Structures are given as structure tokens and as C-alpha cells.
């Protein structure tokens, strides 16, 4: 049967884009995080929506699991084929199909990476930009939407999923389906006013269908950018600081960092406030309002702006921030995973204290990295743990740190973002039973043969 399926896959995409060779499936059996590897039976790279459809129809006939994959950079094992089968690598579906300059959206195939779209816009539409996550640039936009990502414009505009205006999806049973305005007219400018079907696919980790095309919002690109760093020594101040800055509506992005290295940084919280504008006058006005919003902290000697050397600014202001990817390999062992938790602003201090405590138990090198989402409606709080894959003892400590981070996030009122299998299971245990039932009912209805990324969003 395996041989028959292999031949059928070659028939669909051609021999160059299917593999069952051990040295190739090896790379698809794992990701940079801590999850246990599992080999797929086949790796397939479709080039068109029709090829995706044919692969899905084949998988239904033969009951073969399918795991859609972008760059597999979730770090949480979300593309590891837990029940073997096909890993569907979407990277060949990388065409930018339309830019609507006036209504500011771009229609792309799901395998377009954030890096490619960023370069394309810089070159061809220098007045437009999209929101960029701090992940390595090869991460795909389809994958980022399937896991509910966020990026450098999320402070102003919300989660990336809120920027999706239309989807083309191959359902688990093979039908090609559209959501949003494009399902009615040949334009991809809005999600409504229709029943919001995009929600059936965003945040579902590839368990309800394969996104093949999508349109996302573009935004005007300001000519100038600057960063201010506000330093405090007490995490209890952070909710009020975020409240004050967001009240001014002057910041494009707000990130909060804490780490034990270099030595001078230990014990401090650094709030990076990014401002953008089109003239020095506008920038200076925004800087002034932000500085004034935090004046009471400076007056009471509870915080202050750090002097940032001009030579350091370009690195701090790039999107994505390359320094974060470098930190991921700080242990030089090629292992990195972070637990991201979406929290209400007021819960920051307790998560911060837990993170420092978990680090003290298990991880000498660590970082807390947070992004304010949607003008202070929530924070993406992350406990980031690099580890050395060549050292089993270190791996075990990292595993414990990740487990405790998931538990801390939930205990303190957060919702785990891009949850690994353990995190999904912890959340489903706490979830309202009718909601769990609804999740399972939707999955069963859309995917009666249970082939889509099995193991995820599933009750074990
Ligand atoms: C240093 C570092 C920094 C990061 N910073 C950020 C950040 O700022 N913001 C952020 O959002 N993320 C961040 N990430 C996490 C992650 O890399 C990104 O979210 C990334 O966009 C995921 O895209 P991907 O292509 O790697 O998805 P994958 O990991 O390949 O896939 C993610 C999930 O989506 C499913 N999937 C993939 N493609 C499709 C599709 N076409 N249709 C349906 N389902 C699909 C997969 O099955 C999987 O469940 C960071 C990661 C690292 C290593």
C-alpha cells in the first residue's frame, strides 16, 4: 500500500517533489524544540491548490494522516507527524498574486514567507508594509496565521489573524472553499459582513484544512523610526506603564524584555517603545508625549529612559530583530523553545516572578520577551529557554522548565499560545466542557477520517 501511495503522490506532484528517503524524512521528523521526533512516511511539496486537493483526496481514500508545514518554526512540535503519514511542505506555494495598493491588501499563496513579502514590498511598494513577526524570515504567512501569530504592528492592529481578509482552503475532505468577500465577489478586501468562517481555520494548527491562499492587510509605511527604552526594577509597575504608553496612542510597537545577561541587565525590566512617523516634527511630538506619560516614574525615581547609543539603534529597530534568533542558539546546542502565553496586562507581575523562579531552578540562560497586543488589550508573554541538544541532562531540565511555564501561564490566568501537545491537553482539561465538545464536533464534521494533523486539538 505504501508503494502504491508513493506512486500516486509522484503522479500528482512529479518525482522531484516527493520523498520517502530516510535522509530527507529525517529533517521533517523534528523541529528546533524539545518534542520527540516522529518520521513521516512521505514528504510532499505541492505547487498548486489543485495538487493539494488531489493529495488530500488520496489521503482520504488511503486514510493517510497529513501535516501541513510552513517552515516548522513554531518550536512546539506542531509539524511533527505524530502518526506518520504525509508532511505537506507548503514552501513551493510561494507566489505573490496581487497587491491592491488602494485598498491596501496583498493576496498570496500560503507558503510565501514573511521575509519574501517584506523584500517584495520594499522593492515594489515602498509605501506599504505588513506586520512582521520576530521569527527567522523564512517562516511562512500561512503557518503564522494557523497558529495565531503576532508581529511588529500587533500593538496597533491586533493579532495577525485579525489582518486576514480572505482565505482559500482545501478542506480535509478535498473541497476547495473560500471565506470572506472573495467568496462572493472576485476581491479579497474584507472578512465580513458574512458569517466569519475564517475562524474555522485560524488558530486550528492545520487540523481543519489547508490554507492555500490568503489576503492580509497592508499598512502605510512611515519614513522614520526610533526606539525609547524605559527601565524599571519592579515588575509591578509594568501594567501601569503599558496603560500610560498605550493611552497616548503614539507607539507602533511595545516590547518588554528581561534577562540576566549582560550582568548590568539582571533584575531590570526594559520596555522598548517604538515610534514611527514621517517627519522629525511628528517624531519629536510622539517622543514628547510618551516621555510625559511616564514622567511620574522618573519624578519618583522609580524608572528612567536609558541612553541608547546611536550605533545600537539599527539592530534594535530592525524587523525581525535578528538578535532574538541569535539568542535562540546561545547554548550552542541547537535547541530552543519558548512558551508563549497570552495574558491580561494586570497578570504580568506574577508571570514575571514565576519565570524568574523557573529559570533559577532549571535554566542559567533565559529571557522574558513580551509584546503588547492591540493597544494594551493583552500581552504575549514568553518564557524563552535555549538548551543544548547534545546534553540529555540539559534537555531534561529544559523539558521541566517548559512544563512549568505552561502551568504557570494557565495558573496565572493566561491562555497558552501555539501550545505544544502537553499545553493543548492542559488547556482542554480546563476548558468549558461544551466548548471542548464543540471543538471536537467541528473537527469531526470537517475531517471525518481524522487525517488532519492528528494528535493536535484532540482529546487523548
Ligand atoms: C526566534 C524566534 C522568534 C519568533 N518570534 C515570533 C513572533 O514575534 N511572532 C510570532 O507570531 N511567532 C514568532 N515565532 C514563532 C514562529 O516561528 C512563527 O509563528 C512562524 O510564523 C510560524 O510559521 P511557520 O511557517 O514556521 O509555521 P509552522 O511551524 O510550519 O506551522 C505552524 C502550524 O500551522 C500549521 N500550518 C502550516 N502551514 C499551514 C497551512 N498552509 N494551512 C494550514 N495549517 C498550516 C502547521 O501544521 C502547524 O500546526 C518565533 C520563532 C522564533 C524561532
Short mmCIF file of C-alpha atoms in Angstrom, two decimals, residues 50-236:
data_model
loop_
_atom_site.label_atom_id
_atom_site.label_comp_id
_atom_site.label_asym_id
_atom_site.label_seq_id
_atom_site.Cartn_x
_atom_site.Cartn_y
_atom_site.Cartn_z
CA UNK A 50 -5.24 21.55 -7.29
CA UNK A 51 -2.25 19.42 -6.30
CA UNK A 52 -3.07 19.97 -2.62
CA UNK A 53 -6.64 18.89 -3.37
CA UNK A 54 -5.52 15.70 -5.12
CA UNK A 55 -3.16 14.83 -2.26
CA UNK A 56 -5.98 15.32 0.26
CA UNK A 57 -8.35 13.14 -1.79
CA UNK A 58 -5.69 10.42 -1.93
CA UNK A 59 -5.08 10.70 1.83
CA UNK A 60 -8.82 10.27 2.44
CA UNK A 61 -9.01 7.19 0.25
CA UNK A 62 -5.98 5.60 1.90
CA UNK A 63 -6.57 7.07 5.40
CA UNK A 64 -3.10 8.65 5.50
CA UNK A 65 -2.51 11.48 8.03
CA UNK A 66 -1.45 14.86 6.59
CA UNK A 67 0.52 17.51 8.46
CA UNK A 68 0.66 20.89 6.70
CA UNK A 69 4.00 22.58 7.27
CA UNK A 70 5.39 26.03 6.58
CA UNK A 71 8.90 26.47 7.99
CA UNK A 72 8.25 24.35 11.12
CA UNK A 73 9.45 27.19 13.29
CA UNK A 74 6.62 27.04 15.85
CA UNK A 75 9.21 25.27 18.07
CA UNK A 76 6.32 23.46 19.78
CA UNK A 77 6.40 20.32 17.64
CA UNK A 78 3.28 21.32 15.74
CA UNK A 79 4.51 19.93 12.39
CA UNK A 80 5.90 16.69 13.78
CA UNK A 81 3.87 13.88 12.19
CA UNK A 82 2.76 12.12 15.37
CA UNK A 83 1.04 9.35 13.42
CA UNK A 84 3.45 9.35 10.48
CA UNK A 85 1.85 9.84 7.04
CA UNK A 86 2.47 12.87 4.81
CA UNK A 87 4.23 16.09 5.73
CA UNK A 88 2.90 18.62 3.24
CA UNK A 89 5.67 21.18 2.85
CA UNK A 90 3.98 24.36 1.54
CA UNK A 91 7.14 26.27 0.61
CA UNK A 92 6.71 25.82 -3.15
CA UNK A 93 3.39 27.68 -2.96
CA UNK A 94 5.21 30.98 -2.69
CA UNK A 95 3.65 33.29 -5.27
CA UNK A 96 2.60 36.83 -4.52
CA UNK A 97 -0.54 37.09 -6.62
CA UNK A 98 -1.88 40.62 -6.25
CA UNK A 99 -1.16 43.81 -4.38
CA UNK A 100 -4.10 46.18 -4.12
CA UNK A 101 -2.37 49.45 -3.38
CA UNK A 102 -5.52 51.49 -2.86
CA UNK A 103 -7.36 49.11 -0.56
CA UNK A 104 -4.03 48.03 0.95
CA UNK A 105 -4.08 44.27 0.85
CA UNK A 106 -1.94 41.53 -0.65
CA UNK A 107 -3.14 38.19 -1.98
CA UNK A 108 -0.54 35.46 -1.60
CA UNK A 109 -0.09 31.73 -1.58
CA UNK A 110 0.22 30.30 1.91
CA UNK A 111 3.89 29.32 1.57
CA UNK A 112 5.06 32.90 0.99
CA UNK A 113 7.48 33.71 3.77
CA UNK A 114 7.39 36.90 5.80
CA UNK A 115 10.93 37.65 4.57
CA UNK A 116 10.00 37.34 0.89
CA UNK A 117 6.89 39.51 1.25
CA UNK A 118 8.89 42.12 3.17
CA UNK A 119 11.58 42.29 0.43
CA UNK A 120 8.95 42.34 -2.33
CA UNK A 121 7.10 45.25 -0.77
CA UNK A 122 10.32 47.16 -0.01
CA UNK A 123 11.31 46.87 -3.66
CA UNK A 124 7.99 47.34 -5.44
CA UNK A 125 5.69 49.15 -2.99
CA UNK A 126 7.95 51.19 -0.68
CA UNK A 127 4.94 53.00 0.79
CA UNK A 128 3.41 49.75 2.09
CA UNK A 129 4.33 47.21 4.76
CA UNK A 130 2.86 44.25 6.57
CA UNK A 131 3.21 43.15 10.20
CA UNK A 132 6.35 41.06 10.69
CA UNK A 133 6.94 38.52 13.49
CA UNK A 134 10.40 38.30 15.05
CA UNK A 135 10.79 34.74 13.80
CA UNK A 136 13.55 33.94 11.28
CA UNK A 137 12.42 35.43 7.91
CA UNK A 138 11.75 32.07 6.23
CA UNK A 139 8.65 31.48 8.42
CA UNK A 140 5.53 31.30 6.28
CA UNK A 141 2.48 33.52 6.43
CA UNK A 142 0.11 30.52 6.19
CA UNK A 143 1.79 28.86 9.19
CA UNK A 144 1.81 32.10 11.16
CA UNK A 145 -1.95 32.50 10.68
CA UNK A 146 -2.67 28.85 11.50
CA UNK A 147 -1.01 29.38 14.89
CA UNK A 148 -2.47 32.86 15.64
CA UNK A 149 0.79 34.83 15.35
CA UNK A 150 1.63 38.43 16.09
CA UNK A 151 4.24 40.92 14.92
CA UNK A 152 5.63 44.42 14.93
CA UNK A 153 2.27 46.06 14.14
CA UNK A 154 0.24 43.95 16.55
CA UNK A 155 0.36 46.59 19.25
CA UNK A 156 -1.64 48.85 16.93
CA UNK A 157 -3.66 46.34 14.96
CA UNK A 158 -4.05 43.15 16.99
CA UNK A 159 -3.13 39.53 16.33
CA UNK A 160 -2.11 38.68 12.76
CA UNK A 161 -5.28 36.66 12.38
CA UNK A 162 -7.22 39.92 12.62
CA UNK A 163 -5.42 41.08 9.47
CA UNK A 164 -6.68 38.16 7.40
CA UNK A 165 -9.35 39.29 4.94
CA UNK A 166 -9.94 36.14 2.93
CA UNK A 167 -8.85 32.54 2.70
CA UNK A 168 -8.76 29.79 0.12
CA UNK A 169 -8.74 26.48 1.97
CA UNK A 170 -8.64 22.86 0.92
CA UNK A 171 -10.96 21.15 3.37
CA UNK A 172 -9.92 17.82 4.92
CA UNK A 173 -12.32 16.07 2.52
CA UNK A 174 -10.83 17.81 -0.54
CA UNK A 175 -13.30 20.59 -1.39
CA UNK A 176 -11.77 23.98 -2.19
CA UNK A 177 -13.53 26.64 -0.18
CA UNK A 178 -13.35 30.45 0.21
CA UNK A 179 -14.02 32.72 3.18
CA UNK A 180 -14.67 36.47 3.18
CA UNK A 181 -15.55 38.89 0.36
CA UNK A 182 -13.71 36.68 -2.17
CA UNK A 183 -16.41 34.02 -1.69
CA UNK A 184 -18.95 36.45 -3.19
CA UNK A 185 -17.02 38.81 -5.50
CA UNK A 186 -13.53 38.45 -7.00
CA UNK A 187 -11.98 40.83 -4.46
CA UNK A 188 -10.18 39.96 -1.24
CA UNK A 189 -10.77 43.17 0.73
CA UNK A 190 -12.86 42.10 3.75
CA UNK A 191 -13.76 39.25 6.07
CA UNK A 192 -17.39 40.33 6.52
CA UNK A 193 -20.18 41.24 6.65
CA UNK A 194 -20.70 37.49 6.45
CA UNK A 195 -20.61 34.64 8.97
CA UNK A 196 -16.92 34.69 9.92
CA UNK A 197 -15.81 31.34 8.51
CA UNK A 198 -12.11 32.28 8.66
CA UNK A 199 -12.33 31.41 12.37
CA UNK A 200 -12.73 27.75 11.38
CA UNK A 201 -9.10 27.74 10.22
CA UNK A 202 -7.18 30.40 12.18
CA UNK A 203 -5.56 29.08 15.35
CA UNK A 204 -6.51 25.48 14.49
CA UNK A 205 -2.93 24.35 13.83
CA UNK A 206 -3.77 22.78 10.50
CA UNK A 207 -6.39 20.42 11.96
CA UNK A 208 -9.37 21.74 9.97
CA UNK A 209 -7.95 22.31 6.50
CA UNK A 210 -5.01 23.51 4.45
CA UNK A 211 -4.81 27.22 3.78
CA UNK A 212 -3.61 27.59 0.19
CA UNK A 213 -4.18 31.31 -0.45
CA UNK A 214 -4.91 34.27 1.77
CA UNK A 215 -5.17 38.01 1.67
CA UNK A 216 -3.76 40.08 4.50
CA UNK A 217 -3.87 43.78 5.27
CA UNK A 218 -1.05 46.11 4.33
CA UNK A 219 -0.34 49.38 6.11
CA UNK A 220 1.24 52.72 5.23
CA UNK A 221 4.98 52.59 5.80
CA UNK A 222 6.36 55.51 7.79
CA UNK A 223 9.68 57.02 6.75
CA UNK A 224 11.15 57.36 10.22
CA UNK A 225 11.51 55.06 13.20
CA UNK A 226 13.01 55.41 16.66
CA UNK A 227 13.13 53.43 19.87
CA UNK A 228 13.00 54.55 23.50
CA UNK A 229 13.93 52.17 26.30
CA UNK A 230 12.30 52.67 29.69
CA UNK A 231 13.95 50.78 32.55
CA UNK A 232 12.34 49.72 35.81
CA UNK A 233 13.33 47.43 38.64
CA UNK A 234 9.90 46.29 39.71
CA UNK A 235 7.57 44.18 37.54
CA UNK A 236 4.57 45.54 39.46
#
